[in-house]
Amino acid sequence: MTGKLPENIAYFARALRGAGLRVGPGAVVEAVEALADGALGQRDDVYWALHAIFVKKHEDTAVYDQAFRLFWRRRGLIEKLMAQMSPVTPRVDSAPQKPEAGALRVAEAFTPPPREEEPPVELTELSARLTVSERETLKSRDFAQMSAAEIAKARQLIAELRLPNDAVPTRRFQAAHVGARIDPRRTFRRSLRGGGASIDLAFRERAEVHPPVVALVDISGSMAEYSRIFLHFLHAITEQRRRVHSFVFGTRLTNVTRMLRARDPDEALALAGKAAPDWEGGTRIASALHAFNRVWSRRVLAGGAVVLLFTDGLERHLGPDLSFEMDRLHRSCRQLTWLNPLLRYDAFEARASGIRTMLPHVDQFRPIHNLAAMADLCAALSSDARQITDPRQWLKKAG
């Protein structure tokens, strides 16, 4: 293959590597050889040929798709390539819609930051200081005031958060090397293997499991700036824990647990956005809690679940059902924590009717507007964590 097309393929491979895909020089050589055969007659053939070479994991497909359409369509290189190497006239496809998954990483890979020439010693000093200052700044920066670059860095810090070891004992037993409880069945089996001449004691202990974490996330218009960041937090803890169930609600309740199990966080949020048609719409907290208590409560709240209710509490259609559903949800779980971004204001008072109705039925009332609040939430989810303030104190302050 002659011309600049091999250079463009190499540049495309470097962009994929910058977006997070594992692309080596051997894959670039294979891509050039595959396109040099001249047996590709359509644009889709080139797409899947490079896909077979560059994509090694299923979660990398969304990033590759975004990079392919952005890189090759803007430059028209596919048409040039097929005109040179194939006698078949290429078919021009209509411009497809850009998928949201991986768009930010691909854009950053195609536009790398400019390099500044500075002495090596000064670079090392400034890099160390800026890293510490950026972390401290991002911990206290409000999510609504972050830029796109700061949000990307905040997602990396969210992925580093770890839940505490809040395992609780169950009624089931498991084998143990030593202990105070003797397992009679395993002891008899061991003695029979040796003919009954000796008794080799076997022990058991109570099995410990992590309680389920159930999140109910408000995705209405007033919560859109915070709900996406909180879904990144849920995606991070979903990779750590087995029993994490996530629900989103606006005017209806949607289960997005399976969507957030995708390995790539951008793909997970894109799937969750497609599953919830009421994103950035209205708010119906009472109807969403009613649907959860009626359909999902017995399925996901077994085993002493911890419920995270992420909403501002501004219910538009306030009625007696909200208090009843909150009380039912509170009685069905071990701990109900209400996460409200409005607590970021120092002058916050529980004057709204929806907030006053919901507060008597929660165990904790916490802010969730920055990374520091998320770190405090992880510590508060511990089984031995103590609640310092009573949520009902906010009602007395407002009164």
XYZ file of C-alpha atoms in Angstrom:
399
model
C 0.000 0.000 0.000
C 1.399 3.362 -1.041
C 0.569 6.929 -0.043
C -0.314 8.232 3.391
C -2.975 5.671 4.200
C -0.589 3.447 6.227
C 0.348 6.524 8.232
C -3.315 7.247 8.839
C -3.880 3.681 10.004
C -0.966 4.053 12.414
C -2.381 7.373 13.635
C -5.790 5.736 14.097
C -4.165 2.963 16.128
C -2.403 5.521 18.340
C -5.738 7.262 18.923
C -7.301 3.967 19.990
C -4.385 3.366 22.338
C -4.882 6.814 23.826
C -8.581 6.035 24.351
C -7.729 2.965 26.409
C -7.568 0.080 23.912
C -4.594 -2.293 23.932
C -3.211 -1.799 20.429
C 0.384 -2.758 19.671
C 2.630 -2.380 16.626
C 1.803 -5.931 15.507
C -1.872 -5.027 15.224
C -0.972 -2.012 13.060
C 1.002 -4.239 10.670
C -1.903 -6.692 10.474
C -4.327 -3.846 9.726
C -2.162 -2.520 6.892
C -1.809 -6.010 5.407
C -5.552 -6.665 5.702
C -6.453 -3.459 3.870
C -3.734 -3.959 1.263
C -5.396 -7.113 -0.103
C -8.005 -4.996 -1.919
C -10.851 -7.460 -1.275
C -12.965 -4.964 0.686
C -15.906 -3.655 -1.295
C -17.913 -1.680 1.263
C -17.380 0.596 4.222
C -18.709 -2.015 6.633
C -16.036 -4.437 5.432
C -13.308 -2.015 6.485
C -15.070 -1.405 9.793
C -15.258 -5.087 10.739
C -11.787 -5.877 9.397
C -10.210 -3.295 11.702
C -12.599 -4.295 14.478
C -11.338 -7.882 14.344
C -7.746 -6.663 14.668
C -7.957 -3.800 17.178
C -10.813 -4.827 19.507
C -9.861 -7.559 21.977
C -12.600 -7.071 24.599
C -16.345 -6.675 24.290
C -16.413 -3.493 26.387
C -14.028 -1.792 23.918
C -16.537 -1.964 21.059
C -18.279 1.305 21.964
C -14.990 3.224 22.058
C -13.832 1.702 18.767
C -17.151 2.501 17.072
C -16.982 6.150 18.156
C -13.334 6.479 17.084
C -13.888 4.832 13.697
C -16.812 7.027 12.697
C -15.155 10.203 13.946
C -11.728 9.601 12.398
C -12.541 8.069 9.013
C -15.682 10.047 8.238
C -14.139 13.481 8.795
C -11.205 12.792 6.517
C -12.983 10.688 3.896
C -10.130 8.202 4.021
C -12.308 5.136 3.544
C -13.481 6.363 0.149
C -9.878 7.124 -0.900
C -8.703 3.736 0.287
C -11.407 1.783 -1.520
C -10.967 3.850 -4.686
C -7.264 2.941 -4.800
C -7.373 -0.703 -3.719
C -10.767 -1.977 -4.864
C -12.384 -1.907 -8.305
C -15.822 -1.853 -6.688
C -17.414 1.561 -6.341
C -17.818 2.303 -2.648
C -21.264 2.897 -1.249
C -21.608 6.111 0.729
C -23.603 5.547 3.870
C -25.746 8.170 5.472
C -24.252 9.828 8.494
C -25.150 7.694 11.520
C -25.812 9.085 14.932
C -22.835 9.218 17.253
C -23.131 6.944 20.246
C -22.532 8.604 23.560
C -20.465 5.759 25.020
C -16.763 6.555 24.907
C -17.193 9.906 23.171
C -15.230 11.843 25.778
C -12.238 9.492 25.770
C -12.116 9.390 21.974
C -12.236 13.190 21.733
C -9.376 13.479 24.204
C -7.363 10.859 22.278
C -7.726 12.759 18.976
C -6.805 16.092 20.570
C -3.880 15.453 22.902
C -2.830 18.331 25.163
C 0.055 20.494 23.908
C 3.454 19.725 25.306
C 5.286 22.455 27.141
C 9.076 22.530 27.086
C 10.311 23.018 30.627
C 13.364 21.833 32.565
C 12.962 18.238 33.798
C 13.517 19.166 37.448
C 10.827 21.847 37.430
C 8.429 19.497 35.689
C 8.831 16.895 38.427
C 8.264 19.410 41.217
C 5.237 21.036 39.599
C 3.724 17.652 38.748
C 3.907 16.462 42.351
C 2.429 19.668 43.745
C -0.333 19.955 41.173
C -1.409 16.360 41.759
C -1.938 16.992 45.456
C -3.636 20.341 44.875
C -5.946 18.901 42.215
C -7.045 16.094 44.512
C -7.740 18.502 47.360
C -9.595 20.887 45.062
C -11.717 18.181 43.470
C -12.719 16.758 46.842
C -14.385 20.028 47.821
C -15.553 21.156 44.362
C -19.270 20.922 43.686
C -20.193 18.541 40.874
C -22.372 21.214 39.265
C -19.398 23.593 39.034
C -16.917 21.142 37.500
C -15.697 21.389 33.941
C -15.535 18.405 31.577
C -11.861 17.779 32.404
C -12.543 17.966 36.155
C -15.472 15.577 35.846
C -13.226 13.098 34.016
C -10.682 13.309 36.852
C -13.452 12.997 39.423
C -14.586 9.752 37.773
C -11.086 8.344 38.218
C -11.146 9.250 41.918
C -14.623 7.746 42.294
C -13.322 4.452 40.869
C -10.726 4.408 43.674
C -13.346 4.593 46.446
C -13.743 1.399 48.462
C -16.643 0.299 50.619
C -15.855 -0.769 54.207
C -15.824 -4.386 55.294
C -19.386 -4.557 56.636
C -19.829 -8.321 56.383
C -22.479 -9.728 58.722
C -22.749 -13.336 59.959
C -25.508 -15.552 58.578
C -27.259 -18.661 59.873
C -25.368 -20.853 57.417
C -22.079 -22.510 58.287
C -18.930 -23.076 56.258
C -15.853 -25.229 56.729
C -13.018 -23.829 58.833
C -9.502 -25.013 59.704
C -9.834 -24.260 63.422
C -12.607 -23.016 65.635
C -14.882 -23.674 68.577
C -17.610 -25.503 66.632
C -17.094 -29.120 65.563
C -18.648 -30.276 62.307
C -20.033 -33.768 63.121
C -20.768 -34.846 59.557
C -17.330 -33.998 58.176
C -15.704 -35.490 61.291
C -17.476 -38.856 60.811
C -16.555 -38.945 57.135
C -12.898 -38.340 57.931
C -12.913 -41.109 60.527
C -14.493 -43.576 58.064
C -11.748 -42.922 55.543
C -9.171 -44.190 58.047
C -11.245 -47.208 59.073
C -12.477 -45.616 62.301
C -9.177 -46.108 64.098
C -8.699 -42.354 64.648
C -10.949 -39.347 64.776
C -9.822 -36.283 62.866
C -11.901 -33.351 64.042
C -13.384 -30.984 61.450
C -14.553 -27.508 62.388
C -17.064 -25.023 61.011
C -17.920 -21.374 61.438
C -20.709 -19.031 60.487
C -20.509 -17.690 56.926
C -20.311 -13.925 56.490
C -21.771 -12.016 53.550
C -21.986 -8.351 52.646
C -25.511 -6.960 52.925
C -27.133 -5.862 49.666
C -26.865 -2.235 48.599
C -29.974 -0.884 46.865
C -29.898 2.574 45.266
C -32.924 4.590 44.181
C -31.642 7.480 42.036
C -33.716 10.494 41.037
C -32.981 11.396 37.384
C -35.361 14.335 37.063
C -34.305 17.651 35.577
C -33.277 19.165 38.918
C -31.015 16.183 39.716
C -29.421 15.557 36.306
C -26.106 17.236 37.165
C -25.604 14.963 40.172
C -27.333 11.736 39.141
C -24.800 10.933 36.380
C -21.883 11.298 38.801
C -23.681 9.162 41.377
C -24.279 6.467 38.748
C -20.499 6.394 38.232
C -20.216 5.747 41.969
C -22.740 2.917 41.714
C -20.828 1.460 38.763
C -17.643 1.485 40.850
C -19.197 -0.323 43.822
C -20.977 -2.774 41.488
C -17.557 -4.065 40.473
C -16.629 -4.535 44.152
C -19.813 -6.098 45.498
C -21.957 -8.864 44.128
C -25.340 -7.746 45.450
C -25.736 -4.141 44.309
C -29.100 -3.195 42.803
C -29.615 0.159 41.083
C -32.923 1.807 40.150
C -33.602 5.189 38.548
C -36.854 7.082 38.636
C -38.360 10.258 37.296
C -41.967 9.755 36.360
C -41.522 5.941 36.451
C -39.212 3.362 38.022
C -36.538 1.624 35.893
C -34.184 -1.158 36.959
C -30.681 -0.431 35.565
C -28.762 -3.048 37.563
C -27.875 -5.112 34.510
C -26.803 -2.023 32.539
C -24.376 -0.868 35.234
C -22.629 -4.250 35.203
C -20.921 -3.383 31.915
C -17.170 -3.148 32.362
C -16.777 0.208 30.615
C -18.353 3.062 32.646
C -19.267 5.116 29.562
C -21.040 2.149 28.007
C -22.826 1.427 31.301
C -24.233 4.965 31.556
C -25.194 4.947 27.885
C -27.186 1.729 28.380
C -28.814 3.149 31.504
C -29.801 6.295 29.621
C -31.429 4.256 26.859
C -33.333 2.130 29.374
C -34.816 5.162 31.180
C -37.046 7.197 28.812
C -37.937 9.726 31.538
C -34.397 11.048 31.990
C -34.371 14.761 32.975
C -38.136 14.806 33.137
C -40.579 15.298 35.997
C -40.517 13.803 39.492
C -43.010 11.407 41.048
C -41.370 10.064 44.171
C -44.475 8.497 45.688
C -45.401 6.487 42.577
C -41.791 5.340 42.113
C -41.564 4.153 45.729
C -44.918 2.420 45.359
C -43.682 0.535 42.294
C -40.497 -0.460 44.105
C -42.273 -1.628 47.272
C -44.801 -3.627 45.292
C -42.573 -5.255 42.639
C -38.957 -5.237 43.812
C -38.953 -4.952 47.598
C -39.093 -8.669 48.424
C -36.600 -9.515 45.676
C -33.719 -7.195 46.561
C -34.185 -6.171 50.209
C -33.649 -9.614 51.731
C -30.624 -10.064 53.956
C -30.592 -6.707 55.737
C -30.190 -4.433 52.741
C -28.917 -0.858 52.889
C -31.027 1.529 50.794
C -29.572 4.723 49.316
C -32.306 7.176 48.337
C -30.797 9.814 46.041
C -33.253 12.682 45.550
C -33.850 16.303 46.509
C -37.316 15.493 47.890
C -39.115 18.117 45.790
C -42.276 16.137 45.079
C -44.699 17.866 42.701
C -47.776 15.737 43.464
C -47.725 15.563 47.252
C -50.264 13.277 48.875
C -50.693 10.857 51.766
C -49.119 8.050 49.741
C -45.588 9.448 50.116
C -45.503 9.019 53.892
C -46.963 5.502 53.652
C -44.468 4.351 50.998
C -41.508 5.847 52.869
C -42.569 4.114 56.060
C -42.958 0.796 54.236
C -39.523 1.162 52.639
C -37.967 2.034 55.995
C -39.446 -1.056 57.660
C -38.249 -3.348 54.844
C -34.525 -2.520 55.026
C -31.836 -2.453 57.684
C -30.781 1.130 57.016
C -32.315 3.887 54.875
C -29.931 6.699 53.951
C -31.253 9.777 52.184
C -28.687 11.543 49.991
C -29.755 15.080 49.157
C -27.602 17.512 47.107
C -29.521 20.456 48.622
C -27.573 19.971 51.853
C -24.604 21.628 50.145
C -26.163 24.966 51.073
C -25.401 26.193 54.578
C -28.772 27.913 54.814
C -30.738 24.773 53.937
C -33.974 24.310 55.884
C -36.525 21.526 55.631
C -39.431 23.741 54.593
C -40.643 21.880 51.500
C -43.626 19.628 52.158
C -42.043 16.616 50.465
C -38.869 16.889 52.542
C -40.823 17.247 55.803
C -42.882 14.184 54.904
C -39.879 11.995 54.119
C -37.498 12.976 56.942
C -39.218 11.055 59.797
C -38.691 7.770 57.939
C -34.933 7.856 57.243
C -31.966 6.795 59.373
C -29.401 9.147 57.856
C -29.666 12.446 56.005
C -26.421 13.225 54.185
C -25.134 15.583 51.432
C -23.851 14.124 48.169
C -22.492 17.026 46.115
C -18.727 16.383 45.975
C -16.071 13.689 46.346
C -15.584 14.356 50.048
C -19.274 13.619 50.647
C -18.926 10.341 48.706
C -15.953 9.333 50.826
C -17.953 10.073 53.986
C -20.801 7.979 52.602
C -18.489 4.982 52.113
C -17.406 5.255 55.752
C -21.016 5.635 56.919
C -22.057 2.410 55.186
C -19.997 0.403 57.677
C -22.012 -1.906 59.917
C -20.499 -0.381 63.080
C -20.871 3.242 61.953
C -22.765 5.431 64.398
C -25.232 8.078 63.422
C -24.197 11.358 65.086
C -27.231 13.501 64.251
C -30.876 12.555 64.040
C -32.550 13.489 60.707
C -35.571 14.707 62.661
C -33.473 17.593 63.950
C -33.962 19.286 60.579
C -37.703 19.448 61.252
C -37.100 21.230 64.553
C -34.769 23.736 62.878
C -37.347 24.509 60.203
C -40.081 24.855 62.802
